[in-house]
Short mmCIF file of C-alpha atoms and ligand atoms in Angstrom, two decimals:
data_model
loop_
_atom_site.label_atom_id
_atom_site.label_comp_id
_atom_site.label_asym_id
_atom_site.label_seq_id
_atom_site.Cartn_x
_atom_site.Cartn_y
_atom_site.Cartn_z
CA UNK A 1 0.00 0.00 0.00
CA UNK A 2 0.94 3.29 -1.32
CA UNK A 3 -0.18 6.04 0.83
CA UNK A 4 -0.73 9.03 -0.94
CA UNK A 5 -1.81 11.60 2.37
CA UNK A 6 1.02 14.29 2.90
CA UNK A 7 2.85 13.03 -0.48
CA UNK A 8 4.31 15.40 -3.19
CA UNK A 9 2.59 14.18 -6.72
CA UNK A 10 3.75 15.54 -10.05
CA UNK A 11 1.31 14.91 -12.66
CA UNK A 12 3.35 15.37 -15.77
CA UNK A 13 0.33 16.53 -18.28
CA UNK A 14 -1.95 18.00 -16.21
CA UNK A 15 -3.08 20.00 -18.54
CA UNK A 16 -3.79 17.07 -21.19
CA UNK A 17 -7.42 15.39 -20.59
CA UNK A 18 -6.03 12.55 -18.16
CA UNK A 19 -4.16 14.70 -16.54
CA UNK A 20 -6.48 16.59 -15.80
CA UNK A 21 -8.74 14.09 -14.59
CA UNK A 22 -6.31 13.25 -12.21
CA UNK A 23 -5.75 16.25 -10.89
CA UNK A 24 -9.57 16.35 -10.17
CA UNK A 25 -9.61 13.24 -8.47
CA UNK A 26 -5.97 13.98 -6.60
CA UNK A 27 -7.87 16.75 -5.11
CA UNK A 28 -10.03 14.70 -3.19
CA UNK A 29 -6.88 13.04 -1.54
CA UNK A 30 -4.99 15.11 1.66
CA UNK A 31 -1.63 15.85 -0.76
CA UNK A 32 0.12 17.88 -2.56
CA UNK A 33 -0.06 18.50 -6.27
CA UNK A 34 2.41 19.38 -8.76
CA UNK A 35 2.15 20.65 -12.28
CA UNK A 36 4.75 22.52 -14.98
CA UNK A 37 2.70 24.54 -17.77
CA UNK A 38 4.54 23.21 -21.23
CA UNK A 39 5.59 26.60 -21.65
CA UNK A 40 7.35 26.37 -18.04
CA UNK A 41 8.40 22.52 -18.80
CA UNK A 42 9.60 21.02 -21.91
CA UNK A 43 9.87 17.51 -20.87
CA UNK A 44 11.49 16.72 -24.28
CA UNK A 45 14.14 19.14 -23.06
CA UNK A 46 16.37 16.14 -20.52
CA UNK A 47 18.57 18.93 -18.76
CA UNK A 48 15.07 21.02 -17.89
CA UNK A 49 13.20 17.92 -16.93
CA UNK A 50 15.91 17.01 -14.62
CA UNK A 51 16.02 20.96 -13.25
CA UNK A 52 12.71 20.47 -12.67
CA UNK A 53 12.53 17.38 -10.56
CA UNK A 54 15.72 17.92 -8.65
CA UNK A 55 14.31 21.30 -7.34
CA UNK A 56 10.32 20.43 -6.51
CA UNK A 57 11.51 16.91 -5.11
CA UNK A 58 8.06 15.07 -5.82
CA UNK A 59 7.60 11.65 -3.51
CA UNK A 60 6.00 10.53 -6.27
CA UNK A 61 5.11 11.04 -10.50
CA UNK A 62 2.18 10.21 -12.83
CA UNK A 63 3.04 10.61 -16.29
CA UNK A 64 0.15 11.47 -18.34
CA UNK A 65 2.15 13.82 -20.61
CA UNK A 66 2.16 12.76 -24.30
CA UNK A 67 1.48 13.40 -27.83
CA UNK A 68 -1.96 12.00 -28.68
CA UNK A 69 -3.99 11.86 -31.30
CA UNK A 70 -6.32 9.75 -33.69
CA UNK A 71 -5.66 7.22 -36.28
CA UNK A 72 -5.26 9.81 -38.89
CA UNK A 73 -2.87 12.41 -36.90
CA UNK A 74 -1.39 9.12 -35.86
CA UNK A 75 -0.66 7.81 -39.15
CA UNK A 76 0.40 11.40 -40.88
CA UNK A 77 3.15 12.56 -38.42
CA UNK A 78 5.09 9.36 -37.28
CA UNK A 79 8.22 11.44 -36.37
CA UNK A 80 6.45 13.51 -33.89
CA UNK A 81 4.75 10.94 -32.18
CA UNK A 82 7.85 8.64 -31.77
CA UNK A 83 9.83 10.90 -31.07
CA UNK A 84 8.37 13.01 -28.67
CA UNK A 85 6.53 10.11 -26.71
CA UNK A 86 10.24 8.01 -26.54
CA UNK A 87 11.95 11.41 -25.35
CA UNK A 88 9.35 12.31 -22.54
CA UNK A 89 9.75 8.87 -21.43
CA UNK A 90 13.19 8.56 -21.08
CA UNK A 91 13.30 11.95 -19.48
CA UNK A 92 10.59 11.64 -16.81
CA UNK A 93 11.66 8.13 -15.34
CA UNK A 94 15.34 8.70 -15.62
CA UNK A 95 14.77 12.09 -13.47
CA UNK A 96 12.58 10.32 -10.95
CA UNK A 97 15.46 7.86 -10.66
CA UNK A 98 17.80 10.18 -9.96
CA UNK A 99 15.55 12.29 -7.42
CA UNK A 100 14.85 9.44 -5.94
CA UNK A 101 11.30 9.38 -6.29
CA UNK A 102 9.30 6.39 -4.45
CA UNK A 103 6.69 5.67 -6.51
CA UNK A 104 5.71 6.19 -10.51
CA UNK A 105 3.07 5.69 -12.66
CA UNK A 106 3.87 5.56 -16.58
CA UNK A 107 0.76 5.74 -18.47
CA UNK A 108 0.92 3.82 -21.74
CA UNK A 109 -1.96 2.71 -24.60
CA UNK A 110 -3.88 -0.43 -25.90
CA UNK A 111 -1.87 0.10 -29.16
CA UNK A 112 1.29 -1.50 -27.36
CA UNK A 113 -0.34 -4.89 -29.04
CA UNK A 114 -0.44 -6.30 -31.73
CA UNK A 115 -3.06 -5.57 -34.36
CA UNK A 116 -4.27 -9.54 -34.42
CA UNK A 117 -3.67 -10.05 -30.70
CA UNK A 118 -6.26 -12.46 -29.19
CA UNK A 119 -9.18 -10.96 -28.08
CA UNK A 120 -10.12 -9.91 -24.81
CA UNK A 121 -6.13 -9.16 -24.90
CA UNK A 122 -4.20 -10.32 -21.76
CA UNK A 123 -0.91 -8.73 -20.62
CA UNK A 124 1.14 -11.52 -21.95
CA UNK A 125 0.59 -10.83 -25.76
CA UNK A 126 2.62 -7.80 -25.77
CA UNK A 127 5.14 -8.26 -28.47
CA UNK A 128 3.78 -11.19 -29.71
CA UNK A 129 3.15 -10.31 -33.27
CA UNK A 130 3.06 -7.37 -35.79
CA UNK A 131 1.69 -3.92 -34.64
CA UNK A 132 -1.04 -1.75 -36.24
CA UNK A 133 0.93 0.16 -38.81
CA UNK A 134 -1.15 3.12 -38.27
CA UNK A 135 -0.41 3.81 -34.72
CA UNK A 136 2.93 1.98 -34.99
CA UNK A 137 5.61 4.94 -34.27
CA UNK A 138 2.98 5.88 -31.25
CA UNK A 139 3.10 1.98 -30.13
CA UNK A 140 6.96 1.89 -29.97
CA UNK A 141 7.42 4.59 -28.15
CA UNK A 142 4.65 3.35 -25.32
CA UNK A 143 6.16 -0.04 -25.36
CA UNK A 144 9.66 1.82 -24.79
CA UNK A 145 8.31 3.50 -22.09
CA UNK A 146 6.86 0.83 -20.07
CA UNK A 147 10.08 -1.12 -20.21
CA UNK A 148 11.89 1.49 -19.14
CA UNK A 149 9.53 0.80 -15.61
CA UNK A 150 10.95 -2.74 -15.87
CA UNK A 151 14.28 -1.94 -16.57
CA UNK A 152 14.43 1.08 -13.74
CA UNK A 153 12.59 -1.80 -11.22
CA UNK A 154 14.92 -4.59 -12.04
CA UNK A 155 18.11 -2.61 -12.11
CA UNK A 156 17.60 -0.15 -9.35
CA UNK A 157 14.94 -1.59 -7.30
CA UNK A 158 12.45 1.72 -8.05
CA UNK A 159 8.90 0.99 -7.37
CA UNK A 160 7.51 2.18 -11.21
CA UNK A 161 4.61 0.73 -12.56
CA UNK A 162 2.86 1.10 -15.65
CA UNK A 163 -0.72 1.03 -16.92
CA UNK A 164 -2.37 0.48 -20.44
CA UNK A 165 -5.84 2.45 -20.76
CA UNK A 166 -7.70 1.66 -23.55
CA UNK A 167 -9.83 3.83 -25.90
CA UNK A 168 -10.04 7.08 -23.58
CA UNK A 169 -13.17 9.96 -23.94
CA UNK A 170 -14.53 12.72 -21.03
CA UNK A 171 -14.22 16.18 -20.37
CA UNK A 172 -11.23 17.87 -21.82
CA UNK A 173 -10.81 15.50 -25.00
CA UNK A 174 -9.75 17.01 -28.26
CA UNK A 175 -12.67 17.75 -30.34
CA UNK A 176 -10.46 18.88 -33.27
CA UNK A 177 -12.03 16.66 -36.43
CA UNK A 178 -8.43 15.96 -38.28
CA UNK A 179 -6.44 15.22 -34.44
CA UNK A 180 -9.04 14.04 -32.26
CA UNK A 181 -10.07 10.37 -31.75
CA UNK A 182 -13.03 9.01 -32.82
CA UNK A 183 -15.54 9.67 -29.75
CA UNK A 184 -15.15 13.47 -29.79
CA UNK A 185 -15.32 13.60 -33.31
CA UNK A 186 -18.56 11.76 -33.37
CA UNK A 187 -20.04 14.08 -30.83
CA UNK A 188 -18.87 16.68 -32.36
CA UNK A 189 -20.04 15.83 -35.95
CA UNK A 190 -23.65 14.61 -34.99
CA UNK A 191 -23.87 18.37 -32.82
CA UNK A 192 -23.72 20.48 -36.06
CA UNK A 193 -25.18 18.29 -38.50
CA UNK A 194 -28.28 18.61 -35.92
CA UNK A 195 -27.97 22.12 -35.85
CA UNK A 196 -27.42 22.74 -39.76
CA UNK A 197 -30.28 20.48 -40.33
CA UNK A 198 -28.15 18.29 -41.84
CA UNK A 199 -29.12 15.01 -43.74
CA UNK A 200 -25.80 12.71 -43.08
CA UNK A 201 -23.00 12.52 -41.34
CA UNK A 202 -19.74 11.01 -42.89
CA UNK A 203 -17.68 8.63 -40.78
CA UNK A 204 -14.28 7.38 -41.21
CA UNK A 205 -13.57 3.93 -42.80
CA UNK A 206 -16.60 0.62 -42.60
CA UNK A 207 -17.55 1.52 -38.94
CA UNK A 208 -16.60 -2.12 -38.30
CA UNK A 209 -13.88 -1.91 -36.18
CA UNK A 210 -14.83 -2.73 -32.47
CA UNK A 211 -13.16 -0.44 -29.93
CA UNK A 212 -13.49 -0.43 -26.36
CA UNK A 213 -14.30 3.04 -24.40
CA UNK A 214 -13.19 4.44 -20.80
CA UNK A 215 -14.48 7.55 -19.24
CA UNK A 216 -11.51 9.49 -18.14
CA UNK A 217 -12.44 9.51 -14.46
CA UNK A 218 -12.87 6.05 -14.44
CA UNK A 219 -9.36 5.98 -15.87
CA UNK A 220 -8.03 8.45 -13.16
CA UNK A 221 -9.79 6.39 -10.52
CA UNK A 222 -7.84 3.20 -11.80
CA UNK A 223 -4.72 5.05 -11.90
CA UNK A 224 -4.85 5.91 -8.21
CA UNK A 225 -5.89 2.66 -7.14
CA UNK A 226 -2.81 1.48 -8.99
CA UNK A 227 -0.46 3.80 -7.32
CA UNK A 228 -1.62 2.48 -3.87
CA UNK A 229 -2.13 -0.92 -4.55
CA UNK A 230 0.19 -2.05 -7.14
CA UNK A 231 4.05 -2.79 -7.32
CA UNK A 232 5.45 -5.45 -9.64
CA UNK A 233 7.00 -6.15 -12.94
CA UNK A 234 4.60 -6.24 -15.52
CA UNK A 235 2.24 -3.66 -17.16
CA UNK A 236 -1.68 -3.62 -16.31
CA UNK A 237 -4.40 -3.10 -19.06
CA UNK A 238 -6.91 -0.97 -17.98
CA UNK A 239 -10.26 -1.19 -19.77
CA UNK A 240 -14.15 -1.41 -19.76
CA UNK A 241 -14.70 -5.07 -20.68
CA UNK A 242 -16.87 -4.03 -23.30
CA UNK A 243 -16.44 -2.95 -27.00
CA UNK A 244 -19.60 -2.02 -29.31
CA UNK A 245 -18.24 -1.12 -33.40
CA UNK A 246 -18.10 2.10 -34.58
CA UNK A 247 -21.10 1.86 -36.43
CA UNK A 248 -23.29 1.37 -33.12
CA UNK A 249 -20.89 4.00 -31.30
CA UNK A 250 -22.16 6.61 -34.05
CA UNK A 251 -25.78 5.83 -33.21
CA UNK A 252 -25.48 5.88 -29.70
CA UNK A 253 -23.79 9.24 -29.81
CA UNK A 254 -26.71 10.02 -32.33
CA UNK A 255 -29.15 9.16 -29.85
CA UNK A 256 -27.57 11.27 -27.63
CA UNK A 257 -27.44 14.15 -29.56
CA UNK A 258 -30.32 13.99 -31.21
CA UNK A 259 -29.11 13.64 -34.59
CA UNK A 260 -31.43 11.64 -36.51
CA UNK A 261 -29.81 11.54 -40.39
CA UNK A 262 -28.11 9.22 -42.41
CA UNK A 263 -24.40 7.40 -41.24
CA UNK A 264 -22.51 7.79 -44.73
CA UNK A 265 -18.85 5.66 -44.93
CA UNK A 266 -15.90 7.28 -45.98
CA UNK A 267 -14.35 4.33 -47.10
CA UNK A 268 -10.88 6.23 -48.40
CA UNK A 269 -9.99 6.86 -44.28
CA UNK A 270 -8.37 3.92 -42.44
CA UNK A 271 -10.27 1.23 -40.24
CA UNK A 272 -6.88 0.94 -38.37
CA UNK A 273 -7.18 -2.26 -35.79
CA UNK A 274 -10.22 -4.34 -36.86
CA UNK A 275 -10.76 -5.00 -32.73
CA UNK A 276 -8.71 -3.62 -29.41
CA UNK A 277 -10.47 -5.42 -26.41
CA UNK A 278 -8.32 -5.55 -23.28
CA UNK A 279 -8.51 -8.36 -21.00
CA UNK A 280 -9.30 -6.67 -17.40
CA UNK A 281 -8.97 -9.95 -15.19
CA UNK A 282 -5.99 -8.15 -13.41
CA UNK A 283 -7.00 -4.89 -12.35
CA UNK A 284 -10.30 -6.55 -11.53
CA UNK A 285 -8.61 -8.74 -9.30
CA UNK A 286 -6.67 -6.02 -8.08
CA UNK A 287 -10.00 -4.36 -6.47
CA UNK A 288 -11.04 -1.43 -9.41
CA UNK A 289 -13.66 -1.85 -11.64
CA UNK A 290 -15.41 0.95 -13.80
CA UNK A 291 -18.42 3.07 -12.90
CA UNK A 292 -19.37 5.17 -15.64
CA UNK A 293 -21.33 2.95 -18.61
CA UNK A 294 -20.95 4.42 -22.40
CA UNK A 295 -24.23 6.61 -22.57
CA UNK A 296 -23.80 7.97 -19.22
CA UNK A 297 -20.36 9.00 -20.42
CA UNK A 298 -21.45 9.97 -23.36
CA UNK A 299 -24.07 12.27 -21.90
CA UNK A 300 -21.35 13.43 -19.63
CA UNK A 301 -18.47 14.31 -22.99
CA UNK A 302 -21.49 15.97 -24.75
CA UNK A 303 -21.92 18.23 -21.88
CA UNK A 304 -18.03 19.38 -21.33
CA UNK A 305 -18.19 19.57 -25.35
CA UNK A 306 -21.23 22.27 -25.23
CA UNK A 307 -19.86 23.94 -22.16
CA UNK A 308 -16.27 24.48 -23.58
CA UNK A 309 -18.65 25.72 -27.09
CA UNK A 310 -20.28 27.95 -24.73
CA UNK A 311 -16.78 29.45 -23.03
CA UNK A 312 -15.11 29.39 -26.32
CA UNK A 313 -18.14 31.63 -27.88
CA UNK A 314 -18.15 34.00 -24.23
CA UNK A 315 -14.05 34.55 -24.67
CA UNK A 316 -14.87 35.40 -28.13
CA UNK A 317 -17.62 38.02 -27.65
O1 GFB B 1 -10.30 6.78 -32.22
P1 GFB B 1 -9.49 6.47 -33.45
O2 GFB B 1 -8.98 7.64 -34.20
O3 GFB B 1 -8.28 5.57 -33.09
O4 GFB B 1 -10.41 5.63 -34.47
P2 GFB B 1 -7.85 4.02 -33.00
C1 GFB B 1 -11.15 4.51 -34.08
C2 GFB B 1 -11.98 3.99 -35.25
O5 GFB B 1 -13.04 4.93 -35.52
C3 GFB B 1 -11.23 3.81 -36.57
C4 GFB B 1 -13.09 5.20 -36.91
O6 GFB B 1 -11.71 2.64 -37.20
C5 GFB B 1 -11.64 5.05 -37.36
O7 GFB B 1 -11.57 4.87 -38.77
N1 GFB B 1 -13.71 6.51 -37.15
C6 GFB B 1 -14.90 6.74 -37.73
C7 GFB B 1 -13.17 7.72 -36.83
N2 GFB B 1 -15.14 8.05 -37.84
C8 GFB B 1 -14.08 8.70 -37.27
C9 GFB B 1 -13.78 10.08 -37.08
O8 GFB B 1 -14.51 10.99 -37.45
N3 GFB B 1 -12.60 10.34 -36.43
C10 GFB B 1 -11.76 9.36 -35.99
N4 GFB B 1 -10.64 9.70 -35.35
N5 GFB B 1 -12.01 8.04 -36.20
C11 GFB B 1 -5.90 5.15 -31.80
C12 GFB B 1 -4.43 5.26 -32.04
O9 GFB B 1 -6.32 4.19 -32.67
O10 GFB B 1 -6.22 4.72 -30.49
C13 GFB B 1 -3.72 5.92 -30.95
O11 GFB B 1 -4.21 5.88 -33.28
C14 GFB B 1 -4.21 5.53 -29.57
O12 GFB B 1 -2.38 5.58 -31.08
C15 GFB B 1 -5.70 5.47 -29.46
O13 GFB B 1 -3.68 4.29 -29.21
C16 GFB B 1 -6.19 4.95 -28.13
O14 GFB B 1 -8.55 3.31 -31.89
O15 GFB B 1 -7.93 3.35 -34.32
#
């Protein structure tokens, strides 16, 4: 057990949606919270990110800071998402090593497996056969990183830990329609097609593919349960259980909405994986399970999208 009361915890992306998250639910918890703005923190930058642990001295890190994005941003700048993603890695747990810190969380992806991994996917089929090539450059670097928590355990004896979060969607997600993933962008394209009036909406690739979908506090809520429960070799998937395809995803976020056109296929966008289901038998066993089913979270992600709409159009005025 892990106790977080009267601890110094860096979040290292707290302004990203799961860092964010975890900053919410981090506030509910008697300790201290750290954060660097990116403009105060390059954590690409190895001599700053080493400043910057040396001199705020967390007890311990959660290292939500990435660069994100959908299966098309994914696939169009491969450079940029290994590269960054492999540097803030090394950076982050290399610095905790040398501060010292006692306990950290690296937070990796689903994408670490393969593309036909067996489905639910356990733990052990990591690097069993050929990744996605969409999300490849994105999947090596995650990978990377949660060795590096095996390597820094095995050869120094630090208690880091990693976690693999599937599909992730809540307040704070990136709505942009070329970036984002595929939940926002839903939400976002059924909301103006319903108020243009609107006959269709276009969605990427068959709507096949069958992905599995978190609510970021859920996530957050694992992640903390993690940190005070957890210490071993070996990442943990952390998941739903449940996938639905992207075809019923559109028409639950439809229903939602109320968007009641046509779902036309862009068949010239990528499917990407044709399933990602995680296995959750070990963080289940571990004592976390979610809370927050798909329309619920839905309804919840629709909200923070109109009420960031709403800011967005107040800052403007
Ligand atoms: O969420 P998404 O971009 O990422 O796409 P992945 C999931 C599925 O939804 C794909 C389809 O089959 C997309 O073709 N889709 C349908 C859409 N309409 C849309 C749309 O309007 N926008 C988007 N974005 N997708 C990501 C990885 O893979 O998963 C990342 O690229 C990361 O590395 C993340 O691991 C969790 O699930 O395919």
């Amino acid at each position: 057990m892990f106790a977080l009361r009267d601890k110094r915890i860096w979040v290292a992306g707290h302004r990203g949606m799961v860092g964010s998250a975890l900053v919410r639910r981090l506030e509910r918890e008697a300790c201290t919270v750290l954060t660097a703005s990116h403009a105060e923190l390059d954590l690409r930058d190895q001599a700053a990110t080493r400043a910057f642990v040396l001199a705020n001295r967390p007890d311990a890190v959660i290292l939500a800071a990435a660069t994100v994005g959908g299966i098309l941003a994914n696939d169009s700048f491969p450079a940029h998402f290994l590269y960054n993603n492999m540097m803030i890695a090394a950076n982050v747990v290399h610095a905790a090593y040398e501060a010292g810190v006692s306990k950290l969380l690296y937070l990796g992806s689903s994408c670490i497996y393969p593309k036909f991994a067996p489905q639910p996917i356990p733990e052990a089929a990591l690097l069993t056969g050929e990744l996605e090539p969409t999300n490849q450059w994105y999947a090596i670097a995650k990978i990377a990183g949660l060795k590096l928590t095996e390597a820094y355990r095995r050869q120094y004896g630090c208690d880091f830990i990693a976690a693999m979060p599937t599909n992730l969607y809540g307040r704070g997600d990136n709505f942009d329609l070329a970036a984002g993933h595929v939940l926002p962008a839903l939400l976002r394209k059924a909301h103006e097609a319903k108020l243009a009036g609107a006959a269709e909406i276009v969605i990427w690739g068959t709507g096949t593919p069958r992905r599995e979908f978190l609510h970021v506090d859920d996530c957050a809520e694992a992640c903390i349960h993690l940190m005070q429960h957890y210490s071993d070799f070996g990442h943990v998937n952390v998941g739903s259980g449940e996938d639905v395809t992207i075809l019923e995803l559109t028409e639950r976020v439809c229903a939602v909405v109320g968007f009641k056109g046509r779902i036309v296929n862009d068949l010239s966008k990528p499917d990407g994986t044709p399933r990602k289901l995680m296995a959750a038998d070990k963080i289940r066993a571990l004592g976390w399970g979610p809370r927050i089913g798909l329309d619920d979270g839905i309804r919840d992600a629709y909200h923070w999208f109109q009420h960031d709409l709403s800011q967005a159009a107040r800052g403007a005025a």
